[in-house]
Short mmCIF file of C-alpha atoms in Angstrom, two decimals:
data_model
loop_
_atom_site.label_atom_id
_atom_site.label_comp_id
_atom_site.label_asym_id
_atom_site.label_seq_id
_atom_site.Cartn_x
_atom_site.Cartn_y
_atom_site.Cartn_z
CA UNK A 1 4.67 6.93 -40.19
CA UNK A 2 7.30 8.29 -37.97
CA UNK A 3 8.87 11.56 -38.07
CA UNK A 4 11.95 12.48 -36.26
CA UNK A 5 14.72 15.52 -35.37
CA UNK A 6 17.31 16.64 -32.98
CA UNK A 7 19.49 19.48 -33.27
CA UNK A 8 21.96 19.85 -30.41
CA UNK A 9 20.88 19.08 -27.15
CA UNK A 10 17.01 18.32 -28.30
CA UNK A 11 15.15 16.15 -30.27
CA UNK A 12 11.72 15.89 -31.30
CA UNK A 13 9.56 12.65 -32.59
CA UNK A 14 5.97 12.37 -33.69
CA UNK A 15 4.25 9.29 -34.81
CA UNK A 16 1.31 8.11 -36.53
CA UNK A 17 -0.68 4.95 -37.11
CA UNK A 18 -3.91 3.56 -39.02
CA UNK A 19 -5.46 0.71 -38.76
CA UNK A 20 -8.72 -1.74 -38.91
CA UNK A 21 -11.92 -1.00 -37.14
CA UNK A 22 -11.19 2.95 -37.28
CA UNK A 23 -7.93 2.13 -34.98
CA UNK A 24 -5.78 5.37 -35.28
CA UNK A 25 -3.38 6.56 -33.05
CA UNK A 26 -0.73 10.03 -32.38
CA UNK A 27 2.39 10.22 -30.48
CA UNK A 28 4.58 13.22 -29.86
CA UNK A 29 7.61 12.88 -27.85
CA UNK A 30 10.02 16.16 -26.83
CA UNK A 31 13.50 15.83 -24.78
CA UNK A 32 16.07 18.52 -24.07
CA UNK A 33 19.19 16.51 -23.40
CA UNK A 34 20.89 17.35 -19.85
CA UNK A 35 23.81 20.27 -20.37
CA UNK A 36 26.51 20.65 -17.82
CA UNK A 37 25.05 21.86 -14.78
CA UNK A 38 21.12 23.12 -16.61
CA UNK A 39 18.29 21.73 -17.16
CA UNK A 40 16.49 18.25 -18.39
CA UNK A 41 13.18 17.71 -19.49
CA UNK A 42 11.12 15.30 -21.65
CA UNK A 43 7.54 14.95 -22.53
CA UNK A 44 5.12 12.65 -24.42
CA UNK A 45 1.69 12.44 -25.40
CA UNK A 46 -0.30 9.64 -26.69
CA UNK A 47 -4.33 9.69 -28.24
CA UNK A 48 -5.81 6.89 -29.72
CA UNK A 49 -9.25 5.85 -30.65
CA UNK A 50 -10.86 3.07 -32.20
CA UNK A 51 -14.36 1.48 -33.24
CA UNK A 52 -13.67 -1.85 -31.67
CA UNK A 53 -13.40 -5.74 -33.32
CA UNK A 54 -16.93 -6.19 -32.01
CA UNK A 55 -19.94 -3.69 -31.12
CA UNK A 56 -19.66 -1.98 -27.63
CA UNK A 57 -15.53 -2.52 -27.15
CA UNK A 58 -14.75 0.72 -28.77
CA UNK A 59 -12.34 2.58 -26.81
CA UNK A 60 -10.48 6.15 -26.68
CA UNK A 61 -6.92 7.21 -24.79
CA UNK A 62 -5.02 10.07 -23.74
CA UNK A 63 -1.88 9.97 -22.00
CA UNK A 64 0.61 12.43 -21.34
CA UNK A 65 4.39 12.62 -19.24
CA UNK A 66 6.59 15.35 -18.34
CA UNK A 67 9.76 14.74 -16.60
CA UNK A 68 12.17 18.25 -15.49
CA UNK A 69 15.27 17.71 -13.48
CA UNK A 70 17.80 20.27 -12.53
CA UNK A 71 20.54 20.51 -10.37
CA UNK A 72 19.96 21.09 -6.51
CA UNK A 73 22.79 20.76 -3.48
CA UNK A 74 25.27 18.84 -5.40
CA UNK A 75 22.79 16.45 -6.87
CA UNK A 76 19.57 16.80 -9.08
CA UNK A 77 16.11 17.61 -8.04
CA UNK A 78 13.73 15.28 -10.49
CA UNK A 79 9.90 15.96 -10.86
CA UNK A 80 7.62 14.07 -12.82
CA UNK A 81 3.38 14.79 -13.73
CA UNK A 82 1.64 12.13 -15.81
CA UNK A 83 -2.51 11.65 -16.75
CA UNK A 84 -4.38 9.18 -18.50
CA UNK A 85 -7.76 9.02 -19.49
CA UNK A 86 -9.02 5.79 -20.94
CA UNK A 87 -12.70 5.49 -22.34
CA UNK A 88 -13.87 1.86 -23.28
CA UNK A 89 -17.08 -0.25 -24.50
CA UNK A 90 -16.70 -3.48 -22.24
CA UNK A 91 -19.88 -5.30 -23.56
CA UNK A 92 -20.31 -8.81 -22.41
CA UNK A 93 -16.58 -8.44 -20.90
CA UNK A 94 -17.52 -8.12 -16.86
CA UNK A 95 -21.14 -9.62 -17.62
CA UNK A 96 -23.36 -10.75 -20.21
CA UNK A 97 -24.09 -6.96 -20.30
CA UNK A 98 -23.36 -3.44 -22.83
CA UNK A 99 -21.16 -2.19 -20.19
CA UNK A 100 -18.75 0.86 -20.27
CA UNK A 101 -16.05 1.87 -18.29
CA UNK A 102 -14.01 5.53 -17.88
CA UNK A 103 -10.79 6.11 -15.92
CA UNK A 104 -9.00 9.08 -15.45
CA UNK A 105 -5.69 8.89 -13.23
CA UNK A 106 -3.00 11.58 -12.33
CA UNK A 107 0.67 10.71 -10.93
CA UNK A 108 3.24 13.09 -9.39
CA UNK A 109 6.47 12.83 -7.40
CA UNK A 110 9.31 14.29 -6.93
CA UNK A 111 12.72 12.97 -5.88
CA UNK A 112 16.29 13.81 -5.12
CA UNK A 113 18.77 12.06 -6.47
CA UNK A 114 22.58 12.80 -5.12
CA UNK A 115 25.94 12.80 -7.15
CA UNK A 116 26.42 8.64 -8.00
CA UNK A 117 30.02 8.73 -7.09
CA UNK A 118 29.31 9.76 -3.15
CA UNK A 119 29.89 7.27 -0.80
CA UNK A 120 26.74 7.51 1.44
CA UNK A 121 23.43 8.52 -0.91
CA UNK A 122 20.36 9.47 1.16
CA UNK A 123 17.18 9.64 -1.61
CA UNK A 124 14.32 10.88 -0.92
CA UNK A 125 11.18 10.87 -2.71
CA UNK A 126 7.47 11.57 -2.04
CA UNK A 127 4.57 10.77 -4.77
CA UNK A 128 1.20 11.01 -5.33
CA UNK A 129 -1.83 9.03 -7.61
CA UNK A 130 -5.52 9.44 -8.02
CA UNK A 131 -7.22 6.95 -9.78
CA UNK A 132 -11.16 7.80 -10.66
CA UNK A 133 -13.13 4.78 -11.95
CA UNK A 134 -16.30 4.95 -13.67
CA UNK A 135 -18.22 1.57 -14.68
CA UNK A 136 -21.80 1.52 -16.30
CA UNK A 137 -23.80 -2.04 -16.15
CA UNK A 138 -26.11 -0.89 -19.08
CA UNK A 139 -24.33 1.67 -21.16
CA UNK A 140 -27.65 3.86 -22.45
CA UNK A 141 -29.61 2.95 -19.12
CA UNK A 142 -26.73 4.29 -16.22
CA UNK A 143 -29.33 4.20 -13.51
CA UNK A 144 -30.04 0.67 -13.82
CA UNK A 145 -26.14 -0.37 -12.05
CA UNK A 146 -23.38 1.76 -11.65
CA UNK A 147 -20.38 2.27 -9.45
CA UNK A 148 -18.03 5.26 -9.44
CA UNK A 149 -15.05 5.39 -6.77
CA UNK A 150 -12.20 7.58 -6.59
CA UNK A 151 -8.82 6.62 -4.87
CA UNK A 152 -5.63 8.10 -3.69
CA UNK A 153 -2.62 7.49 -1.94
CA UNK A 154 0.44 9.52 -1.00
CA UNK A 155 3.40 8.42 -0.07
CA UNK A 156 6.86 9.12 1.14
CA UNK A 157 10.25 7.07 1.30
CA UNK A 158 13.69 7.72 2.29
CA UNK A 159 16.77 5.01 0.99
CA UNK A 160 20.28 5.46 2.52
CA UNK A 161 22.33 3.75 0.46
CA UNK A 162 26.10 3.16 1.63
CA UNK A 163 29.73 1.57 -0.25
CA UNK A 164 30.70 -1.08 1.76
CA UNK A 165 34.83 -0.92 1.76
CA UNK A 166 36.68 -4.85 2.11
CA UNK A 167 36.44 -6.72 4.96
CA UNK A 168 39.45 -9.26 5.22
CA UNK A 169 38.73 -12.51 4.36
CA UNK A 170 35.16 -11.91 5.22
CA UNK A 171 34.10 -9.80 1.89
CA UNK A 172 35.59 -8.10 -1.08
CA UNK A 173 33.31 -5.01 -0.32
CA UNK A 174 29.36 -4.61 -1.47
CA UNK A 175 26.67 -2.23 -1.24
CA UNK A 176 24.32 -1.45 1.70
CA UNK A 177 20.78 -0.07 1.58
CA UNK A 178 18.65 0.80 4.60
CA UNK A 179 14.89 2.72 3.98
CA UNK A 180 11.76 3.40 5.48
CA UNK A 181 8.56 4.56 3.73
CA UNK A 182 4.84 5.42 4.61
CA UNK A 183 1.75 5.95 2.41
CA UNK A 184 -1.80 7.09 3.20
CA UNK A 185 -4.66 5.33 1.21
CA UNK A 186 -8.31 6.78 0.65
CA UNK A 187 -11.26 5.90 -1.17
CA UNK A 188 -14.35 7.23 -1.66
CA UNK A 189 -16.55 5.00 -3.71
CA UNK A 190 -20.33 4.52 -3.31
CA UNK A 191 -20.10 0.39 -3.63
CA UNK A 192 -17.37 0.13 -1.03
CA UNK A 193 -18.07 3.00 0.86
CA UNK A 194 -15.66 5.83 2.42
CA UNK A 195 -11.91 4.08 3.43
CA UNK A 196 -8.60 5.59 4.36
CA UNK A 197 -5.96 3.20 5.54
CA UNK A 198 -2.34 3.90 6.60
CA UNK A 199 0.47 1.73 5.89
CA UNK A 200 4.44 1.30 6.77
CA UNK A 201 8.02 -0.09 6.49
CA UNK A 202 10.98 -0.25 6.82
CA UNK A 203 13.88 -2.30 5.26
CA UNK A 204 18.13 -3.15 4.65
CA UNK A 205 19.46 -4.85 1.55
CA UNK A 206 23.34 -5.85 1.59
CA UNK A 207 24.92 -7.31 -1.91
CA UNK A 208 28.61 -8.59 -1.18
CA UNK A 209 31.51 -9.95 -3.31
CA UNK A 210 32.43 -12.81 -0.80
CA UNK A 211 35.76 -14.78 -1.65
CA UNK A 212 36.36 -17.06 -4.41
CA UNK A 213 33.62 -15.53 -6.93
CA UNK A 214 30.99 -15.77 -4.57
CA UNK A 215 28.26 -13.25 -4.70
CA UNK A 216 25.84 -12.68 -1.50
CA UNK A 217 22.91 -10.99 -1.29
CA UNK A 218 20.79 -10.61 1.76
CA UNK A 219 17.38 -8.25 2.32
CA UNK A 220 15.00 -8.13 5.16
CA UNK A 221 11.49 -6.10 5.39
CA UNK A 222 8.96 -5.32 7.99
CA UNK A 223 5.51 -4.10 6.69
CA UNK A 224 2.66 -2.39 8.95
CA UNK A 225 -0.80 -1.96 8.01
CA UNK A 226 -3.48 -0.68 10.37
CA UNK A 227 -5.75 -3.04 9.59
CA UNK A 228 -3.88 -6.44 9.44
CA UNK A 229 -0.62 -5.68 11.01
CA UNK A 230 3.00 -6.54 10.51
CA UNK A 231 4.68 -9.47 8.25
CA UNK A 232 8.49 -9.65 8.06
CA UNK A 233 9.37 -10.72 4.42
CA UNK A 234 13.27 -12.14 4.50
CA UNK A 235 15.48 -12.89 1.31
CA UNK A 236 18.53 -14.29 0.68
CA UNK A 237 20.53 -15.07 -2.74
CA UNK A 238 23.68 -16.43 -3.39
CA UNK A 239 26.16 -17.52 -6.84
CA UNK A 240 28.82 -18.84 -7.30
CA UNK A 241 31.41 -19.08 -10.24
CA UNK A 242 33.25 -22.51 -10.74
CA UNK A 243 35.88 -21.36 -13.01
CA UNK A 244 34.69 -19.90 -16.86
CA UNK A 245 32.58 -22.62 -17.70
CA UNK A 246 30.24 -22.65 -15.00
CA UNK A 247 28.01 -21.11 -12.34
CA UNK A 248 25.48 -21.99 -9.25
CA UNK A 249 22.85 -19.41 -8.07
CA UNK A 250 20.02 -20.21 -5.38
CA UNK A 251 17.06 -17.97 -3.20
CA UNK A 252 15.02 -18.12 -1.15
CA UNK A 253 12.30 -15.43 0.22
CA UNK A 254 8.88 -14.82 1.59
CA UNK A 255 6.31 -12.04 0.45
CA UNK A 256 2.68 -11.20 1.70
CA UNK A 257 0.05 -9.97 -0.46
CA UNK A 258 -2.74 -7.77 1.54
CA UNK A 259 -6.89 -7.73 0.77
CA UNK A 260 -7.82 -5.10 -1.33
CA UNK A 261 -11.04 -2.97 -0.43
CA UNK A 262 -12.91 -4.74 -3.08
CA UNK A 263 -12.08 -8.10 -1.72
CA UNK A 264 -12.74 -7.13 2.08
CA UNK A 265 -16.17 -4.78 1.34
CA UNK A 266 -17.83 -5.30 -2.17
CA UNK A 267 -21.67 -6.82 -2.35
CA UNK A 268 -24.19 -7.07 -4.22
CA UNK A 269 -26.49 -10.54 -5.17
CA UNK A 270 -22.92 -12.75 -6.75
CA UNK A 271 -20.81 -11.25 -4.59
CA UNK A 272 -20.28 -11.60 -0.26
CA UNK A 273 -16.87 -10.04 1.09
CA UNK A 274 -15.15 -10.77 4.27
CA UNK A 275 -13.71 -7.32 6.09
CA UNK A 276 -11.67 -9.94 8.34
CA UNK A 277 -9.76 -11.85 5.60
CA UNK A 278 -6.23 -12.25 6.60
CA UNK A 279 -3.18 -11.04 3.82
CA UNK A 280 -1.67 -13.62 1.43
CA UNK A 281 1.99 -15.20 2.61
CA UNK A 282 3.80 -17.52 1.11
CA UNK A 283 7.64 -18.07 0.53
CA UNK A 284 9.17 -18.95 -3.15
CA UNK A 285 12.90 -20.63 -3.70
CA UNK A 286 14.59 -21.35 -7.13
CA UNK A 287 18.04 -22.86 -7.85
CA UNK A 288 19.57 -23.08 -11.23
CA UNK A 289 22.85 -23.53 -12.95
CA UNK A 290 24.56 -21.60 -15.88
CA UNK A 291 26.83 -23.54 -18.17
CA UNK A 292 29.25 -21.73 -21.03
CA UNK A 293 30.89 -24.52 -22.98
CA UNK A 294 31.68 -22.11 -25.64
CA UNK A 295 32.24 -19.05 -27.14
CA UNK A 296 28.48 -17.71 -27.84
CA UNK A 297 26.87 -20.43 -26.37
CA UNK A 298 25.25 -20.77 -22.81
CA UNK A 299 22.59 -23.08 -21.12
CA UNK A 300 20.73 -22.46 -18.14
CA UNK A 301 18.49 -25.07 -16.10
CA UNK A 302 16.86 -24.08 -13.12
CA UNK A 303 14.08 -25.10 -10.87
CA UNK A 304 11.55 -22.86 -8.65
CA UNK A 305 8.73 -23.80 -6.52
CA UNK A 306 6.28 -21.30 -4.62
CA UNK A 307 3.96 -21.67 -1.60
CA UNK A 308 0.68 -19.63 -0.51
CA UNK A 309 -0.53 -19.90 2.74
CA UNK A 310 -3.99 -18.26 3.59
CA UNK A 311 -4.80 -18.20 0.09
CA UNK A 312 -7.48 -15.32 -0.50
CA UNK A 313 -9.95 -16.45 -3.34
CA UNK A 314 -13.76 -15.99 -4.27
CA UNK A 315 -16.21 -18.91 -3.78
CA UNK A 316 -19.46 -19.54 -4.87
CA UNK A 317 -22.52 -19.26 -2.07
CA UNK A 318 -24.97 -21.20 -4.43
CA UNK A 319 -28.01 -20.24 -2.13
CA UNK A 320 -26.56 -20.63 1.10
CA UNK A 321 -24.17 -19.50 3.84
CA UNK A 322 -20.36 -19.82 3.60
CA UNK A 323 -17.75 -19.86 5.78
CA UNK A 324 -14.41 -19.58 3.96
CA UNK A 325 -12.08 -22.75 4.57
CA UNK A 326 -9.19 -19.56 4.79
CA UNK A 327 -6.23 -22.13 3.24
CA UNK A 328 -5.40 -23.90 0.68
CA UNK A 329 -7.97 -27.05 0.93
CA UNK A 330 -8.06 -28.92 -2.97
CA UNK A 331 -10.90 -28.81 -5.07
CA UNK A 332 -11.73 -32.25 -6.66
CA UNK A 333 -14.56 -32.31 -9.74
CA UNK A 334 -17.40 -34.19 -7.29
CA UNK A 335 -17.32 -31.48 -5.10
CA UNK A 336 -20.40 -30.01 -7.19
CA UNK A 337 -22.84 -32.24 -6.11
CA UNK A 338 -22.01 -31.24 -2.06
CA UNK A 339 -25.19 -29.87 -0.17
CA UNK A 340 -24.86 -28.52 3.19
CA UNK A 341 -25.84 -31.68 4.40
CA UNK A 342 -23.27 -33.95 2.85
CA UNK A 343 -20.12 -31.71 2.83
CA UNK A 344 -18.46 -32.52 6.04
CA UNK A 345 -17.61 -36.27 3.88
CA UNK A 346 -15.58 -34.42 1.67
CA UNK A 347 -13.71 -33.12 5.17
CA UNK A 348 -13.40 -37.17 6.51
CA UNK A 349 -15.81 -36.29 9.03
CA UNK A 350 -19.26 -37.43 9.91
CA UNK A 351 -21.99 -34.76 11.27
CA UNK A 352 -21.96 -35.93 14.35
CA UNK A 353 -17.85 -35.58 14.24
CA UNK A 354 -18.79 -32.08 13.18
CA UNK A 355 -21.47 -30.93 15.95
CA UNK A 356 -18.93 -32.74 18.36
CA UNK A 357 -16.31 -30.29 17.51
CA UNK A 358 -18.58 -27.20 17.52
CA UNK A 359 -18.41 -26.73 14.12
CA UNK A 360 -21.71 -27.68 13.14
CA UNK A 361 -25.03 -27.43 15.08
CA UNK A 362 -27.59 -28.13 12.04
CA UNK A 363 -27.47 -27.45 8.68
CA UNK A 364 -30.60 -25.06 8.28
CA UNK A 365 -29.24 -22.00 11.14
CA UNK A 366 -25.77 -22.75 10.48
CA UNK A 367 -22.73 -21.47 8.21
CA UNK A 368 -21.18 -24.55 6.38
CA UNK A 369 -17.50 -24.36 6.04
CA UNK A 370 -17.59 -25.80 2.19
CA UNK A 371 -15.16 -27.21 0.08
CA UNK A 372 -15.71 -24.89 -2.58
CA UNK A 373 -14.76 -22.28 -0.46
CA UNK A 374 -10.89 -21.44 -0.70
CA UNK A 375 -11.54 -17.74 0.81
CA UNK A 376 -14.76 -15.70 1.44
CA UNK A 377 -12.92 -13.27 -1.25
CA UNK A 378 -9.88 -13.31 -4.08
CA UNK A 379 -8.15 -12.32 -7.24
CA UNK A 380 -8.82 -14.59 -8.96
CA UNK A 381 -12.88 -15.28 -8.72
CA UNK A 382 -12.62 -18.59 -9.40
CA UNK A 383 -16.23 -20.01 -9.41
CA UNK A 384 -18.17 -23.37 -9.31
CA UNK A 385 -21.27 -24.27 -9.85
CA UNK A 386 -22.90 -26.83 -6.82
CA UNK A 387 -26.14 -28.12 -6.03
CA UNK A 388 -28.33 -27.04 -3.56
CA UNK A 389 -30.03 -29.38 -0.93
CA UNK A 390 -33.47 -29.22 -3.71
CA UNK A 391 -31.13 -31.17 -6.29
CA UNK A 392 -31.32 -28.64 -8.82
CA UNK A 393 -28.47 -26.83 -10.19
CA UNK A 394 -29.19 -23.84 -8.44
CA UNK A 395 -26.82 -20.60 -9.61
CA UNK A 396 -26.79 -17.29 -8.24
CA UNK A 397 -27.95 -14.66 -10.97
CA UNK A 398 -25.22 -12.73 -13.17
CA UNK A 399 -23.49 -10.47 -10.91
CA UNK A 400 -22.03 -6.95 -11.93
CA UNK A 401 -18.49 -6.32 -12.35
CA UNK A 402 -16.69 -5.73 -8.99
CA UNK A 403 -15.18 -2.07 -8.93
CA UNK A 404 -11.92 -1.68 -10.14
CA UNK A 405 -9.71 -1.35 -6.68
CA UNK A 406 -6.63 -0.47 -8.18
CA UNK A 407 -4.55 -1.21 -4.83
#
């Protein structure tokens, strides 16, 4: 059922639903349309509960918005607030287990955005989240496994953003953006202990109109982070219109993703981090090509590959030590039956080829760099099962669910 109503510059909207499994949700919505020169505001709210499909997945929400902007020094000051709190049964979801989990998490920032039809726009903005995370192993028995963590980060960021006029022959004019921003993470959490991290960057974007329907666009970044230090991400795109019928585009970049705190300094029986793991980089390119024949009627073909280097994943210990291979080596089906002291075949090397190196001294006092292992930690937890030098098909026991590092 929805219910709506505006009358001049406001309008009001509320909404409710029903469903199976005791599903019912609210919504309430509010806006005061912007008058010349005053005042602009909007706000929602959201509840919903349900019983769940199954027993223990029951869950309850609550979210809520509010957005005010008013006009400040020839442009308009913008402040937003937003909460959620999100209840849920996740039984046999993390682990073979009646878990539960509660969040809470508050936003805030506020920004200043200047008059669109200036020249040179300087933006600034600072913002703010807290995240809380509550997860129960055992949801009537909370002392048998539990982890609770709480994060934040504030942040800043200022983006100068400039009109570039014609340039000859060179360009038909474009846009130019140059920023730099800073952030401050913390965490208190009693499986990954006390953290607080700061981070940095800086950054210039240029979109052209080149000659003879040719559209640039070029963008460079440098990131800092105290603990694994600076990557320079570079982009480039370009198209190109061949007359009315059809058009070329093509890019290129490179990106870096970082270790969370759960990846570099969760443990417990299933799980062994690695505070050293270096970030994620990898570089992605696409080209395609658009094609109008018609009136109405378009086809696009395009092609895109992507490379990881340093590929941060989770492997599995099976009873002993591992050393994570750190990139991308393959992972073939017979690599289950490796033992600590058969793996270094599976590397093209002999023992002795191994101890040579330094690599290897003996398999019982050593850590074996195995081909399971893709990274001591990563997103994806991909796990295998292997044997252990005893010939069984030994497994580690049913680990807990990781805490939710929302980084």
């Amino acid at each position: 059922v929805d219910v709506g109503a505006r009358k001049g510059g406001a309008a009001r909207s509320a909404r409710v639903e029903g469903g199976s499994f005791g599903t019912a949700r609210l919504s309430l919505d509010a806006a005061r349309a912007r008058s010349e020169g005053g005042l602009d505001a909007h706000f929602s709210l959201e509840a919903g509960r349900s019983d769940g499909h199954r027993e223990g997945t029951d869950w309850e929400m609550l979210l809520g918005t509010l957005r005010i902007s008013a006009p400040l020094a020839g442009g308009r000051l913008a402040g937003d607030l937003g909460g959620a709190r999100r209840d849920f049964g996740a039984a046999d979801f993390y682990a073979p287990f009646p878990s539960f989990e509660a969040t809470r998490t508050e936003t805030a920032a506020v920004a200043w955005h200047p008059d669109p039809g200036s020249r040179i726009q300087l933006l600034p903005r600072i913002s703010w989240r807290g995240h809380d995370d509550d997860f129960i192993l055992i949801r009537e028995s909370p002392e048998v496994y539990r982890n609770q963590h709480r994060s934040t980060q504030l942040g800043g960021e200022v983006t100068a953003r400039f009109v570039l006029p014609p340039a000859g022959d060179l360009h038909e004019g474009g846009v130019m953006a140059l920023g730099i921003e800073g952030a401050r993470h913390a965490l208190a959490s009693n499986a990954l202990g006390d953290r607080d991290e700061h981070r940095g960057a800086v950054f210039a974007e240029a979109s052209l109109r080149g000659p003879g329907a040719l559209d640039l666009s070029l963008g460079l970044r440098a990131d800092r982070h105290e603990s694994w230090g600076g990557h320079l991400s570079p982009s480039v795109a370009v198209a190109r219109e061949l007359g009315s019928v059809l058009a070329l585009r093509g890019s290129w970049g490179r990106a870096f993703r970082g270790p969370t705190w759960t990846e570099r300094h969760y443990a417990d029986p299933g799980h062994l981090p690695n505070p050293d793991v270096a970030p994620e980089s990898g570089s992605a390119w696409e080209a395609g090509v658009h094609v109008r024949p018609g009136e109405g009627v378009s086809l696009s073909v395009a092609a895109h590959t992507r490379t990881v280097e340093d590929l941060i994943d989770w492997a599995r210990t099976c009873g002993f030590p591992v050393v994570a291979a750190g990139r991308g080596h393959k992972w073939l089906p017979h690599f289950v039956s490796s033992t600590p002291e058969t793996v270094w075949g599976y590397y093209g090397l002999t023992p002795e080829q191994a101890e040579r190196g330094g690599v290897q001294r003996a398999p019982q006092d050593v850590d074996v760099l195995h081909p399971l292992g893709l990274g001591a930690v990563g997103r994806r937890r991909r796990r295998s099962s292997a044997r252990c030098g005893c010939g069984c098909s030994c497994r580690p026991g049913a680990s807990a669910r990781p805490p939710a590092d929302d980084r």
